[in-house]
Every structure is written in C-alpha cells, then in structure tokens.
PDB file of C-alpha atoms and ligand atoms in Angstrom:
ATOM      1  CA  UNK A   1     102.664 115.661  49.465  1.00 64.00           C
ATOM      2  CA  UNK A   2     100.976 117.298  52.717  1.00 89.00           C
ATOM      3  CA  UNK A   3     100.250 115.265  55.449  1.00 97.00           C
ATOM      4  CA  UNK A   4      96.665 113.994  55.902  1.00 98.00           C
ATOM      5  CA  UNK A   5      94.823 113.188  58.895  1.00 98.00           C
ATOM      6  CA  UNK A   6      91.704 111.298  58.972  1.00 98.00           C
ATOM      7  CA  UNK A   7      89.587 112.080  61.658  1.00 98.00           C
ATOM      8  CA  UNK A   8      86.139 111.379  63.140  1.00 98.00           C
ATOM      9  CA  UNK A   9      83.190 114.288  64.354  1.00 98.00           C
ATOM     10  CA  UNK A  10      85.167 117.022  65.954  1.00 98.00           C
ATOM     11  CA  UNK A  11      82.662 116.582  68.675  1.00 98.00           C
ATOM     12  CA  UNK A  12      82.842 113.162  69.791  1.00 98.00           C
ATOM     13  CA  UNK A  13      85.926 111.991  68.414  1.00 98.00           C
ATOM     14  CA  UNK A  14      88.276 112.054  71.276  1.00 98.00           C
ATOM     15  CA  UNK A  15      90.718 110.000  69.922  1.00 98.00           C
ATOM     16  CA  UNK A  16      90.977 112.062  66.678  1.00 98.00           C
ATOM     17  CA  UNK A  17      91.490 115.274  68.741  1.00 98.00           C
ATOM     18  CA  UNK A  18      94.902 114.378  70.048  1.00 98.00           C
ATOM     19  CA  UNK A  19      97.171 114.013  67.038  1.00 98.00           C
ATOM     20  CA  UNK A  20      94.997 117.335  65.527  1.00 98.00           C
ATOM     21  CA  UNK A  21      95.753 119.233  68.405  1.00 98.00           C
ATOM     22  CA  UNK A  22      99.312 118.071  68.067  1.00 98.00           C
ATOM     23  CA  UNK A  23      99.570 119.074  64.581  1.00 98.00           C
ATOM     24  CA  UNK A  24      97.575 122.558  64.990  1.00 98.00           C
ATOM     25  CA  UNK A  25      99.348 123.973  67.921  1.00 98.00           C
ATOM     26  CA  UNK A  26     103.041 122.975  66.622  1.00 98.00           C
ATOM     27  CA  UNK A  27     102.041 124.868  63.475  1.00 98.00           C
ATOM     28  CA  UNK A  28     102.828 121.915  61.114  1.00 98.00           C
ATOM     29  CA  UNK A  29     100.799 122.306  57.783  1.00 97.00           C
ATOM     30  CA  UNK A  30      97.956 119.272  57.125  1.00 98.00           C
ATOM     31  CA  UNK A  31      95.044 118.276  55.224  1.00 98.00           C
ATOM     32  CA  UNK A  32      92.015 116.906  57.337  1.00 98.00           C
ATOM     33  CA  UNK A  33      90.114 114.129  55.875  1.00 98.00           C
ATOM     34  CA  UNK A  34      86.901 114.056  58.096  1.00 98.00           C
ATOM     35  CA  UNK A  35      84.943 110.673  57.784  1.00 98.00           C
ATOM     36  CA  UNK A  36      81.655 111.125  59.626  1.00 98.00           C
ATOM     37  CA  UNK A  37      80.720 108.450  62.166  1.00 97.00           C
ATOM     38  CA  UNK A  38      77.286 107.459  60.185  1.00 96.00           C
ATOM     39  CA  UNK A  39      77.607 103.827  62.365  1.00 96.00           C
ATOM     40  CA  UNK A  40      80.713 101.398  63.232  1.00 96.00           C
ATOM     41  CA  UNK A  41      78.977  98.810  61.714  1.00 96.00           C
ATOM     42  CA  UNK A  42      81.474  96.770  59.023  1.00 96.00           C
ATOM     43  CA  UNK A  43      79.587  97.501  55.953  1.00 96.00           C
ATOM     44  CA  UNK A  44      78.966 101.828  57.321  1.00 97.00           C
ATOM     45  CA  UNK A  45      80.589 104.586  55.096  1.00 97.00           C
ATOM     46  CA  UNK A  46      82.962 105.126  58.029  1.00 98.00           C
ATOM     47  CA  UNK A  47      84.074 101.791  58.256  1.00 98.00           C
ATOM     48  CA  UNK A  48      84.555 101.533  53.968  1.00 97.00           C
ATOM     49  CA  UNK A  49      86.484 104.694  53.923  1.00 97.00           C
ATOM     50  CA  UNK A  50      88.972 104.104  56.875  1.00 97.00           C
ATOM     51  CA  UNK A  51      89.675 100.320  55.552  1.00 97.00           C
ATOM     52  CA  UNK A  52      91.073 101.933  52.607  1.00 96.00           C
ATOM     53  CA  UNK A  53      94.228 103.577  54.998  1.00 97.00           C
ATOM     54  CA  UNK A  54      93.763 101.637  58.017  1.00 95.00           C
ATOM     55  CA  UNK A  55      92.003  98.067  58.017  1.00 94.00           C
ATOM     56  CA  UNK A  56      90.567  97.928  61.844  1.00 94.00           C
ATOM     57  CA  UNK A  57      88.661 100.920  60.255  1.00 96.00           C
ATOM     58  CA  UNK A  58      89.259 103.489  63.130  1.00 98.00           C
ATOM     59  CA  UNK A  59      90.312 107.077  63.135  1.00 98.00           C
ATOM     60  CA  UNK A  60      92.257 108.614  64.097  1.00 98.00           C
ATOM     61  CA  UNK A  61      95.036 107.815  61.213  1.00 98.00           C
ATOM     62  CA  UNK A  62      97.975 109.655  59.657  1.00 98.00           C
ATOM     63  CA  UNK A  63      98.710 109.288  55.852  1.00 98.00           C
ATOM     64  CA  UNK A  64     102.326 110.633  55.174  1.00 98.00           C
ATOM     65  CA  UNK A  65     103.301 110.010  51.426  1.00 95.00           C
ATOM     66  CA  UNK A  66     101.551 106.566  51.482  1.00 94.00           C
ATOM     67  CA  UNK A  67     102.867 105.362  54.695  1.00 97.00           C
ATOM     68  CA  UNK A  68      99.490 105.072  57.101  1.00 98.00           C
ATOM     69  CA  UNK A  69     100.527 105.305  60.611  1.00 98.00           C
ATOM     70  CA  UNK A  70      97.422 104.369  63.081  1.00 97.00           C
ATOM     71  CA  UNK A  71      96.344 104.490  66.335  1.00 97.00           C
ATOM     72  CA  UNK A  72      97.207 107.840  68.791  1.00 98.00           C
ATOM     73  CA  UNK A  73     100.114 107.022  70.520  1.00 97.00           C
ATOM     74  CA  UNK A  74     102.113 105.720  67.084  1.00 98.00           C
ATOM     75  CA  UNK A  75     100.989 109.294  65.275  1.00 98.00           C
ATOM     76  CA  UNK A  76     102.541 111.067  68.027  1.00 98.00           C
ATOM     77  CA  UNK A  77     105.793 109.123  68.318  1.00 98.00           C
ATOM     78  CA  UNK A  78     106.012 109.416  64.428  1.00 98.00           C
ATOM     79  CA  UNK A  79     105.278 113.056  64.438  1.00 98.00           C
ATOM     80  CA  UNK A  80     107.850 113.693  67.414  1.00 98.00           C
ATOM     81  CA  UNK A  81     110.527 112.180  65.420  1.00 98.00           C
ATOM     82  CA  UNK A  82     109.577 113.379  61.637  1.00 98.00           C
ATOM     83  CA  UNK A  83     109.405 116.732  62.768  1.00 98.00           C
ATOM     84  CA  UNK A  84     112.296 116.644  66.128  1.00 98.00           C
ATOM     85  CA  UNK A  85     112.515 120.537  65.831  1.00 98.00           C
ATOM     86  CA  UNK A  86     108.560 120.847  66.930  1.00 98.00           C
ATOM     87  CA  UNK A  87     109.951 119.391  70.244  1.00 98.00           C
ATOM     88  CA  UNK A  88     106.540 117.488  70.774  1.00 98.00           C
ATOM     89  CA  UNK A  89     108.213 115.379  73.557  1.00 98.00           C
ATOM     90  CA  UNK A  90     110.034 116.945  76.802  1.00 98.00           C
ATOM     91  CA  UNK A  91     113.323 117.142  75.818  1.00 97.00           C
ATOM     92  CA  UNK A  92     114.841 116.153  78.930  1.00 98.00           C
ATOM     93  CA  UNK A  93     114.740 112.508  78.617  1.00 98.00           C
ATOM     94  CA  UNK A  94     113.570 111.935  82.057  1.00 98.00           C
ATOM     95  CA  UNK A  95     110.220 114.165  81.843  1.00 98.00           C
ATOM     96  CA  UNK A  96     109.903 112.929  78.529  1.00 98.00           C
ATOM     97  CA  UNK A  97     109.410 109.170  79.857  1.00 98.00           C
ATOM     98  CA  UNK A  98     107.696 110.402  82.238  1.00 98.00           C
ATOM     99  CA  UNK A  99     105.117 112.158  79.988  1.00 98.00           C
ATOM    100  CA  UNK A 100     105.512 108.723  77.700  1.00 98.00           C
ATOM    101  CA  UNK A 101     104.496 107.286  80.586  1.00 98.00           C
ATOM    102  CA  UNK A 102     101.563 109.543  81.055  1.00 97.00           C
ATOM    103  CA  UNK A 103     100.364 109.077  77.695  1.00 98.00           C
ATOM    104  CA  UNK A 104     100.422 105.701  77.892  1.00 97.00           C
ATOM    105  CA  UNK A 105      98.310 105.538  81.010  1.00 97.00           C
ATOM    106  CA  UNK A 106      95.578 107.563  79.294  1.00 96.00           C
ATOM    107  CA  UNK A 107      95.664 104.844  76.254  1.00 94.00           C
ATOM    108  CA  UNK A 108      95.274 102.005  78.672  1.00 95.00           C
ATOM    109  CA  UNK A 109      93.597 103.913  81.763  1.00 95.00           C
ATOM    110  CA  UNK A 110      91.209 106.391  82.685  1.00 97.00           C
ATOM    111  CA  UNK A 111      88.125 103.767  81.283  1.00 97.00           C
ATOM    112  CA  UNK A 112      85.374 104.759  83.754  1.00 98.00           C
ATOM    113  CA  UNK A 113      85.754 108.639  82.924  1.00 98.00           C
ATOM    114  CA  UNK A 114      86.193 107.439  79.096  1.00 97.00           C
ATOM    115  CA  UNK A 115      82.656 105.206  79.812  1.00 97.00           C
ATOM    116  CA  UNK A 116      80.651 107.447  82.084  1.00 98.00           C
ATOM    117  CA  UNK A 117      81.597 111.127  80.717  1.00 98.00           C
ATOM    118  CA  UNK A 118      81.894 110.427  77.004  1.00 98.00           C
ATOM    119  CA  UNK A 119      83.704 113.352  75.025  1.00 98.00           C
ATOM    120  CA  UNK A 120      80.668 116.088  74.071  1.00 98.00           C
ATOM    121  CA  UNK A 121      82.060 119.509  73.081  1.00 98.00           C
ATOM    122  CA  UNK A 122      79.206 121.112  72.149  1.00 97.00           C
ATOM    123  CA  UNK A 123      76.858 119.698  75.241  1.00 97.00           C
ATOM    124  CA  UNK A 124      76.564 120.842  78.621  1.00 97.00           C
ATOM    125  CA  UNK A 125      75.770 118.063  81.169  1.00 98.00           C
ATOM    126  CA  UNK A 126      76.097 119.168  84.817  1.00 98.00           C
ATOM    127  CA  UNK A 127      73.064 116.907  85.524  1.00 98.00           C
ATOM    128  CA  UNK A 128      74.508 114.284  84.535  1.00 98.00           C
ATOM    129  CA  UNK A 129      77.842 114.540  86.082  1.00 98.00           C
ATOM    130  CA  UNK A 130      76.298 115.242  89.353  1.00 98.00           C
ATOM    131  CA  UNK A 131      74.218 111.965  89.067  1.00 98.00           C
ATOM    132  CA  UNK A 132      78.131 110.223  87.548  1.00 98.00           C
ATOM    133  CA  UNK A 133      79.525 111.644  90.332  1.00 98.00           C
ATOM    134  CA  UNK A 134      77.046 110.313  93.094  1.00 98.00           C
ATOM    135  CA  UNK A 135      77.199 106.590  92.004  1.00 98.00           C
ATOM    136  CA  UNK A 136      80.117 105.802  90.272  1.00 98.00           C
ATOM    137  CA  UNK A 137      83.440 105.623  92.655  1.00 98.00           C
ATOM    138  CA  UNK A 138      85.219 104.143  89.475  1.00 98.00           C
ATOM    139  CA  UNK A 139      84.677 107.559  87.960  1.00 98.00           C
ATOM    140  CA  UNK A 140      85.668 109.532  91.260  1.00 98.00           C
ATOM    141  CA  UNK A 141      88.821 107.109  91.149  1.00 98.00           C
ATOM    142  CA  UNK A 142      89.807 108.024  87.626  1.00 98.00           C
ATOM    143  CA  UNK A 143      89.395 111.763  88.683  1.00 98.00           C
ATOM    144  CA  UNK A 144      91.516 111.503  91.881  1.00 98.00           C
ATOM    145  CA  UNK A 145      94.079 109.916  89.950  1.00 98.00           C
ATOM    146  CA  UNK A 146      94.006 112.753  87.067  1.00 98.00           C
ATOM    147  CA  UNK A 147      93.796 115.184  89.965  1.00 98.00           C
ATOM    148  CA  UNK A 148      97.078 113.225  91.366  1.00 98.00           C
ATOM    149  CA  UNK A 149      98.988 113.059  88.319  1.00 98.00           C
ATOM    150  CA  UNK A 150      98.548 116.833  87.237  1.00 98.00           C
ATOM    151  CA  UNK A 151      99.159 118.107  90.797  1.00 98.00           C
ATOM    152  CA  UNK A 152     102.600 116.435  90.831  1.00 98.00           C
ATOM    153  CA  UNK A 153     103.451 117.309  87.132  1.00 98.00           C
ATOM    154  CA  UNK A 154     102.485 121.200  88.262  1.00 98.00           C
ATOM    155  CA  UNK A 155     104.359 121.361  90.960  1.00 98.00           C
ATOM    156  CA  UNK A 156     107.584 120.993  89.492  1.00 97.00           C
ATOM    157  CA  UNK A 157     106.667 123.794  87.138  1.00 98.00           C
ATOM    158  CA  UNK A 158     106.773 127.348  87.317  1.00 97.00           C
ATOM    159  CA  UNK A 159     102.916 128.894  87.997  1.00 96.00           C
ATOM    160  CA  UNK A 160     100.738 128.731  84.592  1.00 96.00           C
ATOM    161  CA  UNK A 161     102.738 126.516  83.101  1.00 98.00           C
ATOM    162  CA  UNK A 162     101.853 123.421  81.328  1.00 98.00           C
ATOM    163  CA  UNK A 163     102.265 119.903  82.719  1.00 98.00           C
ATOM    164  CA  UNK A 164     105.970 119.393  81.162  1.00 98.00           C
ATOM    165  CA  UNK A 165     106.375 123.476  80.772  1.00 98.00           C
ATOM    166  CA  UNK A 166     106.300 124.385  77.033  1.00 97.00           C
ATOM    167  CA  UNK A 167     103.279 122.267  75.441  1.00 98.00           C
ATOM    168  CA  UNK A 168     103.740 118.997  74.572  1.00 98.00           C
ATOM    169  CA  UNK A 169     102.166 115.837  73.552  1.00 98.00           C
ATOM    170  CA  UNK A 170     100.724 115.096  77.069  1.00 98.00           C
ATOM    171  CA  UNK A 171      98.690 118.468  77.088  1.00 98.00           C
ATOM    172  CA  UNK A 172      97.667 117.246  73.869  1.00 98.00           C
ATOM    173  CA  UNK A 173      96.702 113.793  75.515  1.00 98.00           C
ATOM    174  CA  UNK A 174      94.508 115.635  78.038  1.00 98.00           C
ATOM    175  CA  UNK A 175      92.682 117.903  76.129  1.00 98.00           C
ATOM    176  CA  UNK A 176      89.430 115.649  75.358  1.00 98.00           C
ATOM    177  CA  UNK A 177      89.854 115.277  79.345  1.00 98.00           C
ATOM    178  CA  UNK A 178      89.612 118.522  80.267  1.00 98.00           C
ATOM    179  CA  UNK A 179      86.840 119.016  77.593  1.00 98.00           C
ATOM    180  CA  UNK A 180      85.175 115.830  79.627  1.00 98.00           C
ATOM    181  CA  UNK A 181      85.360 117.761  82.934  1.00 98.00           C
ATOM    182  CA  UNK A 182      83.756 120.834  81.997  1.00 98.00           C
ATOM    183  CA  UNK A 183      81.024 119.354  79.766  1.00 98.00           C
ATOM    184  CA  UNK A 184      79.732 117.009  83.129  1.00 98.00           C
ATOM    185  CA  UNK A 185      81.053 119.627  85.484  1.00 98.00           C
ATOM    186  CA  UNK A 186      83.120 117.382  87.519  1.00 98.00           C
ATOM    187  CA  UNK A 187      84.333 119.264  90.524  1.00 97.00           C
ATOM    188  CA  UNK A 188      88.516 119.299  90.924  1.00 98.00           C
ATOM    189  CA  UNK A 189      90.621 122.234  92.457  1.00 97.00           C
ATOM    190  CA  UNK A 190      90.907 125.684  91.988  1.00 97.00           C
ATOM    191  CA  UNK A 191      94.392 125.207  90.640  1.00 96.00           C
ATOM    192  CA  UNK A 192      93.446 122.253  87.909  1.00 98.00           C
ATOM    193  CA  UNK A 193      90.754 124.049  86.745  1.00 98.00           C
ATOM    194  CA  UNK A 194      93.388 126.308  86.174  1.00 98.00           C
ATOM    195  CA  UNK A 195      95.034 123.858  83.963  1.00 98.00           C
ATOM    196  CA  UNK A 196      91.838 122.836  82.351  1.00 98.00           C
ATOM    197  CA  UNK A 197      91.183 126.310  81.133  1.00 98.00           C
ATOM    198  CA  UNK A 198      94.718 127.304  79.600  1.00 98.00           C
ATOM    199  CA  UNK A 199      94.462 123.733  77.890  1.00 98.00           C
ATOM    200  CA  UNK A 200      91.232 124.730  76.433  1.00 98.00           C
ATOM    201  CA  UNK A 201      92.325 128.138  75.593  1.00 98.00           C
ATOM    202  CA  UNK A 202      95.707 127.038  73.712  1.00 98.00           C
ATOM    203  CA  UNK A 203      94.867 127.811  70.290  1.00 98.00           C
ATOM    204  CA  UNK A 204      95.068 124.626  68.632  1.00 98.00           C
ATOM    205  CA  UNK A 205      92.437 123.178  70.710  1.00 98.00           C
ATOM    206  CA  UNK A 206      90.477 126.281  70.690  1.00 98.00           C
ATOM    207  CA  UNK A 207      90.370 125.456  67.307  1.00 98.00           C
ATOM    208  CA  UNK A 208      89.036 121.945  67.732  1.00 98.00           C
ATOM    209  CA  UNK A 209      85.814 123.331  70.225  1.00 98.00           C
ATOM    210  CA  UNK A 210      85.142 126.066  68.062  1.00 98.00           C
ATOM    211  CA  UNK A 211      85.094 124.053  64.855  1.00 98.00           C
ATOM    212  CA  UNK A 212      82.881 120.923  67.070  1.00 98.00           C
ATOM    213  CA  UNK A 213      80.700 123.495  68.262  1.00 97.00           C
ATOM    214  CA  UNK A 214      79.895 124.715  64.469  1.00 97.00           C
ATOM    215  CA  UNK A 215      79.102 120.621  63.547  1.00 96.00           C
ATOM    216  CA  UNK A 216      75.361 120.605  63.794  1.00 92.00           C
ATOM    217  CA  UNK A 217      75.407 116.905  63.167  1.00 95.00           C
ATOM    218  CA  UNK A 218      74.053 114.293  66.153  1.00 95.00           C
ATOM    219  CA  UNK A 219      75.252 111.198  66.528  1.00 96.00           C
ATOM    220  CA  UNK A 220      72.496 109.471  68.251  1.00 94.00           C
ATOM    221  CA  UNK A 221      74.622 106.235  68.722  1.00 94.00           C
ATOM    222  CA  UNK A 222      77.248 108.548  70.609  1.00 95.00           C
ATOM    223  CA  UNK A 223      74.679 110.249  72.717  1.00 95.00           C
ATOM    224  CA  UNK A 224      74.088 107.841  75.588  1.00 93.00           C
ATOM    225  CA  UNK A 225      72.325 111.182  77.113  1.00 94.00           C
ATOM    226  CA  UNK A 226      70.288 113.190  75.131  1.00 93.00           C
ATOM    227  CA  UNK A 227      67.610 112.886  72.476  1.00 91.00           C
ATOM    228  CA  UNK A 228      69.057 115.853  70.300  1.00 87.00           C
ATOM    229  CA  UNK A 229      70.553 118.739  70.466  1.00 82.00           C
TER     230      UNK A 229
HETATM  231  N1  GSH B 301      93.527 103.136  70.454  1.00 72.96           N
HETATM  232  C1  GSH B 301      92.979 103.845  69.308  1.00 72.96           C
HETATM  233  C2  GSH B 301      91.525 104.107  69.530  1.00 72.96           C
HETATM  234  C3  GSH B 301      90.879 104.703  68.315  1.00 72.96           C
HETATM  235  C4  GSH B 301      89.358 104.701  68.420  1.00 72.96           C
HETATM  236  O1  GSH B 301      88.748 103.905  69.170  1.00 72.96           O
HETATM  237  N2  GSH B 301      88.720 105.600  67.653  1.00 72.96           N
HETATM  238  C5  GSH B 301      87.270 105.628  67.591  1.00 72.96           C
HETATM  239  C6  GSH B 301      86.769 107.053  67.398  1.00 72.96           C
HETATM  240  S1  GSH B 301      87.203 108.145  68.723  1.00 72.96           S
HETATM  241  C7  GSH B 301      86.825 104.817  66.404  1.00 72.96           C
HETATM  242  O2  GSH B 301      87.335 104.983  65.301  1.00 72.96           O
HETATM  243  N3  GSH B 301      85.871 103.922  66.633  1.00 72.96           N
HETATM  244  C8  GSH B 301      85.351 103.099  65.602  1.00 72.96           C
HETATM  245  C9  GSH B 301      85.063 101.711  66.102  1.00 72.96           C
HETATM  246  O3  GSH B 301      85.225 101.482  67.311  1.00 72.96           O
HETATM  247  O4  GSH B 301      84.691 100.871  65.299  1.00 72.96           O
HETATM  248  C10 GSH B 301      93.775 105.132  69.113  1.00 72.96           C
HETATM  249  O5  GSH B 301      94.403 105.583  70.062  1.00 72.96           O
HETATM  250  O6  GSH B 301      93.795 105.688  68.008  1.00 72.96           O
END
C-alpha cells in the first residue's frame, strides 16, 4: 500500500511542507491526504479526521501500511531509514549530526521568526516585515542566527551548493524559512539569498508554492495580517 501523508493548507502549513518536500524531491511515490484547517478547535473537521491516525490531532503525519508515524522530525528519521538509498541524511556521519543537529534546532528554535513572520506562500508582506523588523530584536536574533548557521554550512561547500551539498533533509527543514523571508522581505546577504532562491527553485518545493499559490482558500484564523486575499 502507498504511503500517505496527511497534510494541512499548502499555504500555511509549514510543518506539513517538510516531510512533502522530502518525499517530492527524493522522487518517492505518495498519496496526499489534505485535511483543511477549518479551526483547531477539538470538536473541528480537522481535529476529527487527524484523531483517527494521530490523536494530538496535528498534521503533519505519515501512514505507512497502518503504522502512523507523527510529528516532522520522526517522519524524516523514518523516511531516511525506510528508504536508506534516497540518502535523505548526509552520509558522512559527522555532517549528518550536524544537520540532525540543525533540524533539531529549527523544531525547538527559531520561535520569534515562527511567531512574527508566520508561513504565507501566496502573500506578499514587505510592510509588514519592515514594521517586524523595526521592533522585534527577537526576530532580528532568529535571523542572525539563520544567517550564522547557513554561512558556516556554505562555506564548507563548493559555490551553489546546498547546505550539506546534495539535498537533504535540512534543505527540506528550511524551506518554509526561506518561503518566510521572501514573503516579509527580511533583508540577509547577497549570498543567502542565494540559497533562499535555489531552495525555492528545487522542484519539489516548487511544487509546494505553485500548488499553495493555486489554494484560493483563507484561513482567517492563520492570517494575523490581512482581511483577505
Ligand atoms: N512538532 C510538530 C508540530 C506540528 C504542528 O504544530 N502542526 C500544525 C500545522 S502546521 C497543526 O497541526 N496545528 C494544529 C493544532 O495546533 O491544533 C511537528 O513537527 O510535526
């Protein structure tokens, strides 16, 4: 039986993004099973359909022959090993804790961006970000820290490259990010917006905007911004 992956709107659902990403761009074959965020309130459609694979009723979530695996960081680790010729980790086994590491930092970190700059394909927002950028130093912090980590990570790769070389989980990780920082407008260097744009132009995220972009549906709950579209 195929893989399926439940996931939330293609344009807000950051979370859901990562392990579809993951799946698109390594070319492994999967069914999507989009639940539309109608509320998070217990007794919402979303909430009644995730319960039945995954009972804190969040997406993203994997379904693999009746085994649910939940939460980002376990769908990649499962995916990494189920499918170990993908090579969805570095295979050195220092980069790859490294980009472990990485990941993990974006599970636990990065809240002020996450807060502040919510994931919004299809919007544009450099008012806003301006306005972000001007009073919130948390959100300059969690920028100069992404600006940091990917400026190391580059510079031990060849020019063009991706942060571990070939593609990997962590690019995957970083794609709602970079969709974050051109949807505000957030300024970082010449060189990162490099990055930012071949991460947005890998075709497995491509994928992701293009399909967002053709939603048409507003989530006013997830629209701490505008009034529609
Ligand atoms: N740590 C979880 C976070 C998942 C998450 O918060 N997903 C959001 C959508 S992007 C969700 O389902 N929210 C529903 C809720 O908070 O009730 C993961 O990595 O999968």
């Amino acid at each position: 039986m195929a893989l399926q992956l439940y996931i939330g709107n293609k344009n807000y659902s950051s979370w859901s993004m990562r392990p579809w990403v993951l799946l698109k761009q390594a070319g492994i074959p999967f069914e999507e099973v989009m639940v539309r965020f109608d509320s998070f309130d217990t007794n919402s459609v979303f909430k009644k359909k995730l319960r039945t694979v995954n009972p804190l009723g969040k997406v993203p979530v994997l379904v693999d022959d009746g085994l649910a695996v939940w939460d980002t960081l376990a769908i990649a680790e499962y995916l990494a090993e189920r499918f170990p010729e993908h090579r969805l980790w570095p295979q050195d086994v220092k980069a790859r804790a490294r980009a472990r590491s990485v990941c993990a930092e974006i599970h636990s970190g990065f809240s002020a961006l996450r807060n502040h700059c919510p994931m919004n394909i299809e919007a544009s927002l450099p008012e806003i970000g301006r306005l972000v950028w001007r009073d919130k130093a948390e959100v300059r912090a969690d920028v100069a820290r992404l600006c940091g980590l990917w400026s190391e990570l580059l510079a031990a790769q060849p020019a063009g490259a991706l942060l571990f070389g070939e593609f990997s989980i962590a690019d995957a990780y970083f794609a709602p990010v970079c969709s974050r920082l051109v949807t505000y407008e957030l300024p970082v260097p010449a060189d990162l917006a490099a990055y930012v744009a071949r991460v947005l132009a890998l075709p497995g995220v491509k994928a992701w905007i293009d399909e967002a972009r053709a939603e048409h549906d507003f989530i006013d709950f997830d629209e701490p911004y505008r009034l529609g579209r």
